[in-house]
XYZ file of N, CA and C in Angstrom:
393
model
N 87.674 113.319 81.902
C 88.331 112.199 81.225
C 88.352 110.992 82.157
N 87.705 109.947 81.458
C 87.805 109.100 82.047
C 89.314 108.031 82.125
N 89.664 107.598 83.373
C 91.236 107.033 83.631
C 91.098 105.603 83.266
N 91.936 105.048 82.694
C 91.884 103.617 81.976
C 92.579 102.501 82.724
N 93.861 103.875 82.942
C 95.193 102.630 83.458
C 96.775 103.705 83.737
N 97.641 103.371 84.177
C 98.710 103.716 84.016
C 100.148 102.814 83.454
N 100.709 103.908 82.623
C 101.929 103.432 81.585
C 102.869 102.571 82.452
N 103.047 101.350 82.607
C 103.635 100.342 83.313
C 105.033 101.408 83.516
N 105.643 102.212 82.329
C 107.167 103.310 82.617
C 107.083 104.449 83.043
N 105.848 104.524 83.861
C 105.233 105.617 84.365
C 105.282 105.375 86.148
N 104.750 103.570 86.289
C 104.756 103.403 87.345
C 105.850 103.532 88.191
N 106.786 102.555 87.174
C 108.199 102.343 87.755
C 109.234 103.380 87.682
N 108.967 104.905 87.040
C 109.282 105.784 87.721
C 109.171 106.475 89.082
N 107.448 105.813 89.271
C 107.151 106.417 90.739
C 107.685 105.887 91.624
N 108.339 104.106 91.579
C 108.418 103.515 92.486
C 109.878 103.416 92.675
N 110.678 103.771 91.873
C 111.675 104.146 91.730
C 112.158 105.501 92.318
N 111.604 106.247 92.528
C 111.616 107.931 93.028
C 111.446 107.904 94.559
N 110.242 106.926 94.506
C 110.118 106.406 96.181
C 110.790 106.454 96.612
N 111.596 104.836 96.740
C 112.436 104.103 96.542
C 114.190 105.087 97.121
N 113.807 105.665 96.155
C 115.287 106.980 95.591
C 115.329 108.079 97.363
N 113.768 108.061 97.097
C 113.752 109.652 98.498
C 113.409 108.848 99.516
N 113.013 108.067 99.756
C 113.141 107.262 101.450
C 114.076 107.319 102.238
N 113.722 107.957 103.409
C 112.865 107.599 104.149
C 112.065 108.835 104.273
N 112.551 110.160 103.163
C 111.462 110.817 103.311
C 110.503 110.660 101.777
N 109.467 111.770 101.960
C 108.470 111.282 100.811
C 108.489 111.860 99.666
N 108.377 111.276 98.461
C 108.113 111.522 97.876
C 106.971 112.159 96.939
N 106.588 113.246 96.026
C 105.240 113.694 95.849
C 105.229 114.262 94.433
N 104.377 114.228 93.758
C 104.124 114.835 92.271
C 102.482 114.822 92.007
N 102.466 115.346 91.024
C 101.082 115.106 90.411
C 100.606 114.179 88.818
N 99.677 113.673 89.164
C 99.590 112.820 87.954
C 98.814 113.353 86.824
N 99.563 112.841 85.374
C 98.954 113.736 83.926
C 99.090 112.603 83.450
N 97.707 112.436 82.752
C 96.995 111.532 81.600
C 97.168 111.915 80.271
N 97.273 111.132 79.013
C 97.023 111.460 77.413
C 96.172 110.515 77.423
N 95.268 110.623 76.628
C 93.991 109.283 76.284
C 93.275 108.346 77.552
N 93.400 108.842 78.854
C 92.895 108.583 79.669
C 93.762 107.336 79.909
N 95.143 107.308 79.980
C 96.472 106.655 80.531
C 97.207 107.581 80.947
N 97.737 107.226 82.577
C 98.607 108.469 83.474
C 100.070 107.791 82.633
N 100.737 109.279 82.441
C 101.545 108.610 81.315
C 103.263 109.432 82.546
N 102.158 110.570 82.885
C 103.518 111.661 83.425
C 103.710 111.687 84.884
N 104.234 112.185 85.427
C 104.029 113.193 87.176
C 105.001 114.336 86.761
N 104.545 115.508 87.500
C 104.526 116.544 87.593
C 105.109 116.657 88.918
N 106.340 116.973 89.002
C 106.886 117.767 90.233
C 106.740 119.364 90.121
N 105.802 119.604 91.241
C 105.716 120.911 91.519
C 107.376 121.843 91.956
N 107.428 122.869 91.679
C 108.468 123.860 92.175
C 108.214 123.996 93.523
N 108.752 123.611 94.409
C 108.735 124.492 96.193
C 108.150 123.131 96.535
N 108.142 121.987 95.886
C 107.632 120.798 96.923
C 108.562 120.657 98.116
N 107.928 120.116 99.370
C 108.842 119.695 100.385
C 108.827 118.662 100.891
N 109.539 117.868 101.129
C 109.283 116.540 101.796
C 110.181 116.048 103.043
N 110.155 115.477 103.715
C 110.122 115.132 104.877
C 110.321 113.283 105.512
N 110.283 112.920 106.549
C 110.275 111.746 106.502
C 108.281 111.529 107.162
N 107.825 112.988 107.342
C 106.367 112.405 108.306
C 105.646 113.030 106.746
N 106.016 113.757 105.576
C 104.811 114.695 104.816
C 105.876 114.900 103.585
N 104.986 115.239 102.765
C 105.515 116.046 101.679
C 104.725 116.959 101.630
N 105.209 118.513 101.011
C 103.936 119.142 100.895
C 103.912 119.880 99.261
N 102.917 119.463 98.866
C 102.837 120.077 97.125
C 102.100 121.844 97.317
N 102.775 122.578 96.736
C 102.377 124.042 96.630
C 101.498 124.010 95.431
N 100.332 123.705 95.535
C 99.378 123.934 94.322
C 99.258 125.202 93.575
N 99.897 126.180 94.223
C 99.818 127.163 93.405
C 100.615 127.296 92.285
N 101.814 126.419 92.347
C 102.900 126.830 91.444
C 102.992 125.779 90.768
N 101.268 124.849 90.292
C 101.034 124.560 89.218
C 100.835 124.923 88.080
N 101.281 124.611 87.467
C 100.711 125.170 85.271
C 99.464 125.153 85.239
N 99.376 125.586 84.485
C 97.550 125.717 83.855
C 97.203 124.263 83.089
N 97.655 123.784 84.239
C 97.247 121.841 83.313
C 96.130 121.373 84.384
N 95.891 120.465 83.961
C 94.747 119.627 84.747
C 95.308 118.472 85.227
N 95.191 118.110 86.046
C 96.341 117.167 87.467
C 95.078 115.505 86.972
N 95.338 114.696 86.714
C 94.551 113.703 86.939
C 94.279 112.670 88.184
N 95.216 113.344 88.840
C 95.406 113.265 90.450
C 96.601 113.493 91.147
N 97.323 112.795 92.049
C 98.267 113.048 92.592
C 98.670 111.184 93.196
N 99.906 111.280 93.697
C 100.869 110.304 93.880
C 102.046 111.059 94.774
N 102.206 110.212 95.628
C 103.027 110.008 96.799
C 103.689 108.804 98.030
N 104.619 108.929 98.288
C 104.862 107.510 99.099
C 105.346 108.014 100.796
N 104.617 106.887 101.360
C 104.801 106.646 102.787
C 106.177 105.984 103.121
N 106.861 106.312 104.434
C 107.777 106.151 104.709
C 108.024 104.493 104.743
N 106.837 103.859 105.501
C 106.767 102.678 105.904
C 105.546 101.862 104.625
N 105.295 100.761 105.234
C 104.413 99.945 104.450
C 103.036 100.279 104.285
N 102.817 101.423 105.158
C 101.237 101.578 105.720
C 100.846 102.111 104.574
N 99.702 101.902 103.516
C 99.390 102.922 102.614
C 97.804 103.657 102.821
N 97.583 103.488 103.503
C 96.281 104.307 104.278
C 96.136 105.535 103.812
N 95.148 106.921 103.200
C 95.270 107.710 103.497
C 94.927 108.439 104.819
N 95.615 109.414 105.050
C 95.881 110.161 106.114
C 94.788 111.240 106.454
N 94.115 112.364 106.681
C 93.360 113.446 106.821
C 93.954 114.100 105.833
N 95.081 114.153 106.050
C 95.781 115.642 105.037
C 95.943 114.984 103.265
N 96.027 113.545 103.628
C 95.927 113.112 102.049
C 94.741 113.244 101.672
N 93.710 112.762 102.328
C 92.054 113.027 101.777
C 91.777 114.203 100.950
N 92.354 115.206 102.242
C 92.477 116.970 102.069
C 93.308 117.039 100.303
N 94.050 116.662 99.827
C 94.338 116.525 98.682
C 94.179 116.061 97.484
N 93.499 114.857 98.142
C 92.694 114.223 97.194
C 91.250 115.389 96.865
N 91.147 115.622 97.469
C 89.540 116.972 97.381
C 89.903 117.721 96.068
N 91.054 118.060 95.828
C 91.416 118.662 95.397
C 92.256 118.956 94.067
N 92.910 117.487 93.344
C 93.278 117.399 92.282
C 92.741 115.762 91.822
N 91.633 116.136 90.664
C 91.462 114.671 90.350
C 91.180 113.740 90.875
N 91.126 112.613 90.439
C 90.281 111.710 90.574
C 90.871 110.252 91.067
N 91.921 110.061 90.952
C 93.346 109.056 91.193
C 94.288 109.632 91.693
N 94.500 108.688 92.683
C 95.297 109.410 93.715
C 96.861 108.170 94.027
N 97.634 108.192 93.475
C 98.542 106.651 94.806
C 99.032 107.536 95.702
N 99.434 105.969 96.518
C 100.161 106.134 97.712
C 100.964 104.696 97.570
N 102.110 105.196 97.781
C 103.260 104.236 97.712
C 103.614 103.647 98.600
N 104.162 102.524 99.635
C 104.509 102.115 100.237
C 105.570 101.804 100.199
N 106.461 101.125 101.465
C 107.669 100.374 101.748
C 107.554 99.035 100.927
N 107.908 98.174 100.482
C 109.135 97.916 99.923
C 109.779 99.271 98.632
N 108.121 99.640 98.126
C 108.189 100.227 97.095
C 108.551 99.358 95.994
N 107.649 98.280 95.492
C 107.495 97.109 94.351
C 106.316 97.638 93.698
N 106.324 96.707 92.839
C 104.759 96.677 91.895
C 103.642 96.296 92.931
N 103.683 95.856 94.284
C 103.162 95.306 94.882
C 102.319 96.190 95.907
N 103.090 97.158 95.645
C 103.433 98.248 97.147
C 102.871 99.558 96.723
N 101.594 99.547 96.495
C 100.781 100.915 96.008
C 99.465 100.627 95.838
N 98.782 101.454 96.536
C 97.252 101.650 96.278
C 96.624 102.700 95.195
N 95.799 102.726 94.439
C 94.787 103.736 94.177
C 93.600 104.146 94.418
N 93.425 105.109 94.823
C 92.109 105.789 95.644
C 91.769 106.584 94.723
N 90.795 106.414 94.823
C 89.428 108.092 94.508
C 89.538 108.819 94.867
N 88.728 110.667 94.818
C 88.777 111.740 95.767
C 88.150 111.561 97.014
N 87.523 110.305 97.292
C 86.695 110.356 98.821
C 87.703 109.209 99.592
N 88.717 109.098 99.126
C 89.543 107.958 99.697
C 89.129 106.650 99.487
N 88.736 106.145 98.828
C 87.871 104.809 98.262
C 88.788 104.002 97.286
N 89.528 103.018 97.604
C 90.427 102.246 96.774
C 89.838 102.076 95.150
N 90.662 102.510 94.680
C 89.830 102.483 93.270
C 90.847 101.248 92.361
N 90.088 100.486 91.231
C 90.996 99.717 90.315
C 91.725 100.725 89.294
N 93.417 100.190 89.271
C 93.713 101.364 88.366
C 95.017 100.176 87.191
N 94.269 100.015 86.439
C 95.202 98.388 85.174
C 96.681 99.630 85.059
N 98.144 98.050 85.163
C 98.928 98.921 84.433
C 98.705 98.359 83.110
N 99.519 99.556 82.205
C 99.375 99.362 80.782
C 100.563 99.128 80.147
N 100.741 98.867 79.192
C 102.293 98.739 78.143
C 102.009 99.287 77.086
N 102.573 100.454 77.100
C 102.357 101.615 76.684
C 103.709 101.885 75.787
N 103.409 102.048 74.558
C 105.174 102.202 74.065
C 104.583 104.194 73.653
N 105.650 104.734 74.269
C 105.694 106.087 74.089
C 106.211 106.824 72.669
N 105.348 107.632 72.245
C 106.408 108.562 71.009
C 107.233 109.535 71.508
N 108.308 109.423 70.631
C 109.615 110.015 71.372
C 109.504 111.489 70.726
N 109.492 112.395 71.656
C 109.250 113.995 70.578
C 110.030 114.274 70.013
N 109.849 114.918 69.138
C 110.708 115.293 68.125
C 111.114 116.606 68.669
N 112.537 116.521 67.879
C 113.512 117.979 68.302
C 113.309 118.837 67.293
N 113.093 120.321 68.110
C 112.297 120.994 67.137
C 113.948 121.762 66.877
């Protein structure tokens, strides 16, 4: 599936969560509908830290990750070795969040670490129904 964009109330959850767990990190995985990241996925047994977070891929669902998302303590949004190492590994879009933690303050990368363009969108969501 090809990635379009992410749900502008998608972002500002992430940056908000940042934001929330600073000065340590924050981490989830990213899920698309129609090739818009709409969700994140907090894994069970994530850990985070002020130098790492670490996602237990095993005690993912049987879903397909459209990448992953996480934030740095400071402004630096570089990936790291061990982020690359993750990027290998779920999908195709990856953030990394930075300090202030704004709309301003996030990159998107590819799986080879390669800044990729990623549009936000305005996205009005359907609300599920209660079964």
């Amino acid at each position: 599936m090809q990635i379009k964009g992410i749900a502008r109330d998608t972002l500002d959850f992430i940056l908000e969560a940042s934001r929330s767990m600073a000065p340590e990190e924050f981490a989830g995985l990213l899920q698309e509908k129609d090739g818009v990241i709409t969700e994140v996925l907090i894994l069970p047994g994530t850990e985070s830290s002020d130098t790492s977070a670490v996602l237990r891929l095993y005690m993912m669902p049987n879903v397909k990750a459209a990448g992953s998302v996480h934030s740095h303590p400071g402004p630096n949004r570089r990936p790291s070795e061990a982020d690359l190492h993750l990027f290998s590994k779920t999908g195709n879009c990856h953030i990394i969040v930075g300090r202030p933690y704004n709309r301003q303050s996030w990159t998107c990368y590819d799986r080879e670490g390669k800044v990729r363009e990623l549009p936000v969108l305005d996205i009005e969501f359907e609300e599920d129904e209660e079964i």
